[in-house]
């Protein structure tokens, strides 16, 4: 292969030239029978590494996890209709969470398209259109590089999101000439500054409210605006909750102004603080509903300020008094300065009353949490809160948690201290299982020496079990902790009726027993350190041993089915 960027080259070589110019270090893929030329071209260069997956769910979720950590578009490669169809579920997860994943699919030769040829799909673009910002099939070899450049631009333009390109296999071997435009000329400034007058009005509403509440969205963390949010909350003395169904944690759970709300039975009424008279929402969706609620999450009389980079989200479900189109970083930076200049609107007595109220509310929430945690602390199966508190004690101060354990999320966020340095992300509301293991592997590859831990439910882990092979093959030093409650608990928690009726329904469609799933044994089959934990006193030793491993490790913890049914 000629050096990237030199003279005449094939369209496949031009593809790699563009990818390298955009900083791509890995392509996560499964080549299929249409990807031979593509794979051969990758093998002839050393700038970009190919990571092989055994299923497209793993390939695309690895790209998703890498993109979320790096903040850059990341490539996944699949093949024709079967590969694209297998990728749709995690493509949907990426779309819901605005992850800049670029999926390219090698397709059948254009000379046999329309003949119902092997693995041919009628319309791959239409199949993926509803899960992407842009979906396109390229029909000329000299347009491959141009289309990929555009794909990176579209994926990284706020609001970010996935892109799909179908590339007929015969185009990739054709020679192309001409210089590919520089990647820098396809990049745009990602910050969208707010209208200054709108921000002054937002500050006025915030400072004049009696019981305002900040609802922080994933967009705050994605924009790198957590510090600005902390400054604003501390300056005005305000409680902060995360938006329901968030993907990135945008406010440290260890902060005294941080409170947790139920994600399924959504209410913004906090203990002691009460019902807010103003919702101040930043970088979020208001709200993603899990089920129909007879009482709206936001009361009709509650005023609302919504700052969001995507205008579609503002006033989408709930009306707002002020909608501001802006990214969270620029908006919060300006708001901090505006509020600092107008703090006289909050007198000393009002600040003192708010501080006392928040202190009382936090103490009450902590007492209620301790009561729940003490119930069954020494029980078998393991109390998940005990597992999480051991994790909190032993894991690094800068650990990244990647979570796909849906029914353990509330317990994780209540009992693990996400202080400054620690971070968290999950798939928010797509609901496609099997994303977590691949996403955590991609996150680890983008994180250097930083510790990354995947928290997976047993159902989620089984959906993505093929990822164990990839983790073993490339010796990705990821710690996987399986919260094994032996059931699809998100399903089981929805059953209503008599105990007998619930039990019968669970046996039919939720219980994962007879045989039980043993992820430690599965890991060992691939040469991965695997440890099964069935007693609470075994947790610490298993974690310590796993943390000492130079490569991947899996801890399979049999936990109780006692989770919050909200």
XYZ file of C-alpha atoms in Angstrom:
566
model
C 0.000 0.000 0.000
C 1.219 3.485 -0.823
C 1.760 5.827 2.086
C -1.397 7.613 3.150
C -1.804 10.891 1.327
C 0.442 10.001 -1.649
C -0.483 9.964 -5.399
C -2.888 7.494 -6.892
C -4.547 5.166 -4.439
C -7.659 3.049 -4.110
C -10.846 4.373 -2.571
C -10.179 2.112 0.426
C -6.783 3.768 0.907
C -8.376 7.215 0.602
C -10.889 6.126 3.261
C -8.042 5.351 5.660
C -6.301 8.609 4.761
C -9.400 10.536 5.845
C -9.811 8.454 8.999
C -6.201 9.041 10.044
C -6.533 12.781 9.386
C -9.479 12.864 11.801
C -7.405 11.230 14.530
C -8.888 7.738 14.252
C -6.726 5.201 16.084
C -9.028 2.176 15.970
C -11.642 0.715 13.678
C -13.963 -1.656 15.516
C -15.448 -4.152 13.151
C -16.594 -7.439 11.742
C -15.643 -7.548 8.048
C -18.086 -10.115 6.632
C -17.782 -11.516 3.130
C -17.922 -8.084 1.458
C -15.084 -6.572 3.470
C -12.035 -8.400 2.128
C -10.546 -5.465 0.211
C -11.225 -3.121 3.089
C -9.560 -5.453 5.596
C -6.610 -6.108 3.310
C -5.987 -2.380 2.968
C -6.045 -1.918 6.737
C -3.548 -4.768 7.109
C -1.059 -2.941 4.860
C -0.743 0.124 7.103
C 0.111 0.677 10.758
C -1.499 3.986 11.683
C -4.952 2.593 12.436
C -5.537 -0.606 14.387
C -8.399 -2.977 13.596
C -10.225 -4.536 16.572
C -12.198 -7.631 15.602
C -15.553 -8.412 17.216
C -17.652 -11.579 17.052
C -20.907 -9.651 16.754
C -21.800 -6.236 15.383
C -23.344 -5.238 18.725
C -19.871 -5.476 20.240
C -18.178 -3.627 17.362
C -20.524 -0.637 17.340
C -20.763 -0.399 21.133
C -16.941 -0.364 21.365
C -16.925 2.565 18.948
C -19.650 4.213 21.036
C -17.697 3.860 24.286
C -14.506 5.132 22.661
C -16.349 8.137 21.223
C -17.931 9.026 24.571
C -14.555 9.140 26.313
C -12.545 10.773 23.526
C -15.288 13.146 22.428
C -14.321 12.418 18.811
C -16.143 10.518 16.054
C -15.099 6.875 16.043
C -15.383 4.255 13.303
C -17.215 0.939 13.345
C -17.255 -1.318 10.298
C -19.929 -3.897 9.429
C -21.022 -5.774 6.318
C -24.125 -5.680 4.086
C -27.651 -6.307 5.380
C -26.948 -8.942 8.084
C -24.201 -6.859 9.675
C -26.220 -3.664 9.473
C -29.303 -5.347 10.944
C -27.224 -6.695 13.832
C -25.865 -3.195 14.477
C -29.214 -1.388 14.542
C -29.883 -1.920 18.272
C -26.675 -0.275 19.470
C -26.912 2.311 16.695
C -30.223 3.244 18.330
C -28.501 3.491 21.740
C -25.894 5.829 20.217
C -28.607 7.939 18.593
C -30.547 8.327 21.842
C -27.378 9.427 23.645
C -25.904 11.639 20.895
C -22.748 9.583 20.515
C -20.660 10.478 17.413
C -20.268 6.977 15.993
C -19.620 6.598 12.271
C -20.716 3.173 11.019
C -19.532 2.190 7.555
C -20.858 -0.931 5.905
C -19.290 -2.645 2.938
C -22.141 -3.597 0.616
C -22.477 -5.968 -2.328
C -20.863 -5.126 -5.658
C -22.940 -2.497 -7.500
C -22.845 -4.679 -10.627
C -25.061 -7.276 -8.935
C -27.271 -4.932 -6.918
C -30.984 -5.369 -7.552
C -30.572 -9.057 -8.446
C -31.419 -10.336 -4.958
C -27.758 -11.248 -4.546
C -26.126 -12.856 -1.526
C -26.681 -10.769 1.669
C -28.122 -7.891 -0.391
C -30.495 -5.533 1.376
C -33.232 -3.666 -0.432
C -32.385 -0.331 1.185
C -29.714 -0.114 3.897
C -30.025 3.674 4.007
C -33.729 3.509 4.821
C -33.090 0.771 7.401
C -30.753 3.021 9.384
C -32.226 6.454 8.663
C -34.348 6.733 11.830
C -31.354 5.892 14.044
C -28.863 8.339 12.541
C -28.279 12.018 11.850
C -27.355 11.143 8.285
C -27.514 7.902 6.303
C -26.088 7.585 2.801
C -24.944 5.097 0.174
C -21.966 6.130 -1.957
C -22.172 5.308 -5.679
C -18.814 6.646 -6.970
C -15.344 5.694 -5.823
C -14.156 9.305 -5.998
C -16.861 10.260 -3.499
C -15.852 7.802 -0.751
C -13.363 10.169 0.914
C -15.720 13.127 0.546
C -18.600 11.199 2.127
C -16.441 10.058 5.034
C -15.245 13.612 5.677
C -18.869 14.734 5.722
C -19.784 11.858 8.030
C -17.207 13.008 10.592
C -18.466 16.586 10.316
C -22.129 15.604 10.765
C -21.415 13.222 13.658
C -19.425 15.832 15.580
C -21.732 18.808 14.972
C -23.967 19.493 18.008
C -26.234 17.882 18.782
C -23.850 15.025 18.039
C -25.012 11.637 16.833
C -24.275 8.573 14.696
C -23.898 8.445 10.922
C -24.186 5.470 8.554
C -22.418 5.015 5.215
C -22.993 2.122 2.814
C -19.954 1.504 0.590
C -20.394 -0.977 -2.305
C -17.401 -3.294 -2.219
C -16.348 -2.825 -5.847
C -15.870 0.919 -5.301
C -13.204 0.335 -2.667
C -10.767 -1.296 -5.118
C -11.118 1.397 -7.781
C -8.268 3.917 -8.158
C -8.877 7.530 -7.193
C -6.744 10.600 -7.722
C -6.713 14.101 -6.377
C -5.985 15.498 -2.979
C -8.490 14.861 -0.222
C -9.479 18.137 1.508
C -7.842 18.578 4.901
C -9.828 17.279 7.854
C -9.523 20.656 9.576
C -11.641 22.224 6.849
C -14.535 19.931 7.760
C -14.540 20.896 11.418
C -16.712 23.567 12.972
C -16.652 25.400 16.281
C -18.851 23.245 18.555
C -19.851 25.952 21.039
C -23.216 27.626 20.555
C -23.353 30.803 22.646
C -26.676 31.967 24.052
C -28.359 35.281 23.395
C -27.078 37.612 26.173
C -30.518 39.093 26.811
C -32.020 35.620 27.202
C -29.322 34.693 29.728
C -29.960 37.838 31.757
C -33.646 36.933 31.873
C -32.770 33.358 32.892
C -30.612 34.710 35.722
C -33.417 37.021 36.857
C -35.923 34.160 37.026
C -33.419 31.989 38.885
C -32.495 34.628 41.461
C -36.072 35.710 42.132
C -37.503 32.192 42.593
C -38.194 30.994 46.144
C -37.577 27.266 45.669
C -35.723 26.779 42.376
C -34.324 23.398 41.371
C -31.564 22.714 38.854
C -32.190 19.726 36.583
C -28.826 18.835 35.062
C -28.673 16.837 31.876
C -26.055 14.690 30.221
C -25.223 17.673 28.022
C -23.507 19.387 30.952
C -20.885 16.646 31.312
C -20.622 16.161 27.550
C -19.797 19.865 27.178
C -17.222 19.774 29.997
C -19.313 22.150 32.105
C -19.513 20.309 35.439
C -17.301 22.863 37.230
C -19.465 25.744 36.002
C -22.603 23.967 37.205
C -21.055 23.451 40.652
C -20.129 27.142 40.802
C -23.682 28.206 39.941
C -25.321 25.847 42.447
C -22.984 26.913 45.260
C -23.291 30.606 44.471
C -27.108 30.678 44.484
C -27.484 27.778 46.998
C -29.581 25.382 44.937
C -30.273 21.640 44.974
C -29.323 19.735 41.830
C -30.884 16.568 40.432
C -30.003 14.699 37.277
C -32.495 14.448 34.451
C -34.371 11.116 34.421
C -32.706 8.512 32.149
C -29.367 10.322 31.920
C -26.327 8.916 30.138
C -23.519 11.095 31.604
C -23.328 12.102 35.278
C -23.108 15.899 35.351
C -23.003 16.661 39.083
C -20.966 14.814 41.755
C -23.138 12.605 43.959
C -20.851 13.440 46.898
C -21.814 17.123 46.764
C -24.075 18.303 49.632
C -26.470 19.863 47.102
C -26.844 16.653 45.079
C -30.123 14.734 45.342
C -31.464 11.655 43.619
C -34.949 11.335 42.137
C -36.692 8.154 40.938
C -36.349 7.640 37.199
C -39.553 5.706 36.606
C -42.028 7.453 38.930
C -40.623 10.893 38.199
C -41.175 13.677 40.714
C -39.149 16.810 41.309
C -40.464 17.277 44.837
C -37.541 16.971 47.254
C -37.633 16.248 50.996
C -37.676 19.465 53.067
C -37.179 21.620 49.961
C -40.624 20.706 48.661
C -42.131 21.283 45.227
C -39.972 23.676 43.177
C -41.503 26.914 41.919
C -38.899 27.024 39.126
C -37.281 24.198 37.147
C -33.928 25.390 35.811
C -33.001 22.727 33.248
C -29.588 22.696 31.564
C -28.404 20.358 28.810
C -31.250 17.903 29.212
C -34.474 16.434 27.872
C -37.639 17.244 29.861
C -38.439 14.464 30.452
C -38.037 10.999 29.029
C -41.000 9.122 30.459
C -40.694 5.463 31.410
C -44.437 4.950 31.709
C -47.618 7.001 31.676
C -48.036 9.072 34.831
C -51.456 10.343 35.867
C -49.757 13.345 37.483
C -47.301 15.252 35.260
C -43.680 15.305 36.416
C -43.678 19.101 36.118
C -46.718 20.789 37.648
C -48.617 23.263 35.403
C -47.960 26.124 37.831
C -44.190 25.472 37.965
C -42.164 27.924 35.940
C -39.458 26.505 33.694
C -36.228 27.733 32.125
C -34.706 25.283 29.652
C -31.191 25.710 28.224
C -30.389 23.151 25.533
C -28.321 23.004 22.334
C -31.041 21.136 20.418
C -34.091 23.382 19.860
C -36.258 20.296 19.293
C -35.981 19.426 22.977
C -37.167 22.819 24.282
C -40.908 22.756 24.900
C -41.150 19.297 23.326
C -43.391 17.885 26.080
C -43.649 20.483 28.833
C -44.137 24.204 28.145
C -41.335 26.557 29.167
C -41.313 30.163 30.321
C -37.926 30.738 28.758
C -36.140 28.557 26.221
C -32.501 29.265 25.462
C -30.664 27.577 22.582
C -27.055 27.158 23.687
C -24.482 24.593 24.715
C -24.171 24.059 28.453
C -20.555 25.259 28.712
C -21.026 28.701 27.210
C -24.398 29.241 28.907
C -23.265 28.251 32.396
C -20.022 30.237 32.132
C -22.014 33.366 31.321
C -24.660 32.656 33.959
C -22.041 32.347 36.687
C -20.760 35.817 35.851
C -24.245 37.352 35.574
C -25.401 35.833 38.873
C -22.201 36.908 40.619
C -22.964 40.493 39.646
C -26.559 40.235 40.902
C -26.190 38.220 44.106
C -27.586 41.121 46.112
C -31.026 39.872 45.051
C -30.520 36.980 47.497
C -30.073 38.474 50.948
C -28.092 36.816 53.731
C -31.163 35.540 55.542
C -32.465 33.784 52.441
C -29.101 32.140 51.782
C -28.868 30.971 55.396
C -32.395 29.514 55.236
C -31.579 27.635 52.028
C -28.338 26.274 53.457
C -30.149 25.029 56.559
C -32.917 23.483 54.466
C -30.503 21.645 52.173
C -28.471 20.411 55.133
C -31.629 19.049 56.752
C -32.776 17.467 53.487
C -29.406 15.800 52.923
C -29.321 14.439 56.477
C -32.821 13.036 56.052
C -31.952 11.413 52.725
C -28.820 9.896 54.273
C -30.772 8.483 57.239
C -33.309 6.886 54.920
C -30.504 5.455 52.801
C -28.736 3.957 55.827
C -31.990 2.339 56.959
C -32.378 0.694 53.554
C -28.730 -0.398 53.433
C -28.737 -1.936 56.927
C -31.726 -4.086 55.993
C -30.067 -7.308 54.825
C -26.462 -6.089 55.117
C -25.176 -9.584 55.990
C -27.730 -11.494 53.932
C -27.234 -14.046 51.198
C -27.674 -13.468 48.264
C -25.477 -10.397 48.580
C -27.016 -7.013 49.348
C -26.086 -4.946 46.243
C -25.502 -1.868 48.422
C -22.794 -3.761 50.305
C -21.122 -4.723 47.036
C -21.185 -1.106 45.845
C -19.785 0.265 49.095
C -16.879 -2.165 48.850
C -16.343 -0.969 45.283
C -16.394 2.625 46.518
C -13.760 1.791 49.128
C -11.388 -0.098 46.833
C -11.670 1.536 43.417
C -9.453 4.382 42.250
C -10.291 8.018 42.928
C -10.390 8.663 39.172
C -12.266 5.531 38.103
C -14.698 5.587 35.194
C -17.842 3.509 35.715
C -19.687 2.263 32.628
C -23.084 0.985 33.697
C -25.563 -1.358 32.060
C -27.198 -2.763 35.161
C -30.602 -1.085 34.858
C -32.230 -2.028 38.160
C -29.048 -1.516 40.198
C -28.528 2.040 38.931
C -30.375 3.736 41.830
C -28.401 1.715 44.371
C -25.124 2.388 42.558
C -25.658 6.142 42.475
C -26.746 6.251 46.139
C -23.868 4.203 47.553
C -20.889 4.961 45.303
C -19.257 8.332 45.883
C -18.823 10.079 42.556
C -16.567 12.844 43.811
C -14.341 15.030 41.642
C -12.176 12.827 39.415
C -14.605 9.939 39.160
C -17.028 9.763 36.250
C -19.909 7.713 34.931
C -21.826 6.981 31.765
C -24.503 4.539 30.652
C -26.962 4.051 27.821
C -29.862 6.209 28.863
C -33.151 5.078 27.412
C -32.657 3.074 24.248
C -33.173 -0.148 26.158
C -31.129 -2.291 23.778
C -29.229 -4.781 25.933
C -25.690 -5.960 25.250
C -24.218 -2.477 24.864
C -22.314 -2.302 28.163
C -19.392 -4.695 27.721
C -18.415 -3.362 24.308
C -18.866 0.257 25.413
C -16.635 -0.330 28.437
C -13.919 -1.933 26.280
C -14.000 1.032 23.912
C -13.914 3.407 26.873
C -10.871 1.628 28.279
C -8.999 1.839 24.977
C -9.633 5.602 24.988
C -8.676 6.050 28.661
C -4.991 5.139 28.771
C -3.940 4.140 32.284
C -7.202 5.229 33.889
C -9.184 2.446 35.562
C -12.453 1.573 33.812
C -15.053 -0.690 35.426
C -18.092 -2.152 33.689
C -21.148 -2.762 35.878
C -23.434 -5.158 34.023
C -26.693 -6.856 34.818
C -26.763 -10.568 34.122
C -29.231 -10.104 31.268
C -27.113 -7.324 29.774
C -23.928 -9.366 30.129
C -25.470 -12.353 28.360
C -26.693 -10.199 25.472
C -23.122 -8.995 24.892
C -21.286 -12.164 25.904
C -19.381 -12.345 22.591
C -17.370 -9.383 23.853
C -15.493 -11.670 26.256
C -13.594 -13.118 23.298
C -12.523 -9.662 22.076
C -11.555 -8.626 25.605
C -9.407 -11.757 25.914
C -7.861 -11.561 22.432
C -6.604 -7.997 22.895
C -6.013 -8.349 26.648
C -8.021 -5.203 27.348
C -7.443 -4.507 31.083
C -11.086 -3.974 31.969
C -12.722 -4.973 35.248
C -16.241 -6.332 34.725
C -18.588 -6.684 37.700
C -21.780 -8.613 36.985
C -24.750 -7.796 39.224
C -26.242 -11.268 38.928
C -29.783 -11.246 40.323
C -30.751 -14.235 38.185
C -33.584 -12.418 36.432
C -34.621 -9.721 34.046
C -35.490 -7.567 37.050
C -36.634 -4.568 35.001
C -39.294 -6.899 33.579
C -40.046 -8.677 36.844
C -40.533 -5.395 38.706
C -43.387 -4.521 36.350
C -45.487 -7.580 37.175
C -48.612 -6.802 39.184
C -51.168 -8.960 40.961
C -51.077 -11.771 43.497
C -47.839 -13.386 44.570
C -48.751 -16.532 42.659
C -49.491 -14.577 39.486
C -46.201 -12.686 39.720
C -44.313 -15.925 40.351
C -45.855 -17.656 37.335
C -45.182 -14.667 35.098
C -41.573 -14.508 36.301
C -41.043 -18.194 35.589
C -42.300 -17.681 32.055
C -40.458 -14.532 31.084
C -38.062 -13.121 33.669
C -36.231 -15.663 35.844
C -32.781 -16.699 34.562
C -32.404 -19.986 36.437
C -32.278 -23.720 35.703
C -29.575 -23.395 34.567
C -28.097 -20.371 36.306
C -25.695 -18.103 34.487
C -22.109 -18.304 35.762
C -20.057 -15.510 34.239
C -16.903 -16.394 36.154
C -16.786 -19.749 34.379
C -17.510 -18.124 31.035
C -14.598 -15.734 31.599
C -12.273 -18.568 32.555
C -13.108 -20.352 29.288
C -11.498 -17.412 27.460
C -8.457 -17.266 29.755
C -9.822 -14.286 31.685
C -9.560 -14.062 35.466
C -13.019 -14.971 36.761
C -14.293 -15.069 40.337
C -17.765 -15.995 41.605
C -18.996 -14.254 44.779
C -21.920 -15.761 46.676
C -21.236 -14.590 50.254
C -20.840 -10.960 51.405
C -17.533 -11.658 53.152
C -16.051 -12.759 49.796
C -16.539 -9.386 48.081
C -13.415 -7.539 49.229
C -10.964 -10.349 48.444
C -12.464 -10.910 44.996
C -12.203 -7.211 44.180
C -8.630 -6.981 45.456
C -7.560 -9.990 43.376
C -9.282 -8.644 40.267
C -7.641 -5.242 40.660
C -4.214 -6.901 40.752
C -4.690 -8.559 37.355
C -2.585 -7.149 34.505
C -5.320 -8.019 32.018
C -9.100 -8.351 32.020
C -11.059 -9.645 34.998
C -14.668 -10.640 35.673
C -16.363 -10.800 39.072
C -19.773 -12.476 39.066
C -21.656 -11.420 42.223
C -24.889 -13.188 43.105
C -27.032 -10.360 44.490
C -30.495 -10.201 46.000
C -33.495 -9.226 43.918
C -34.350 -6.439 46.348
C -34.309 -3.317 44.189
C -36.388 -0.178 44.274
C -39.690 -0.619 42.426
C -40.386 2.921 41.342
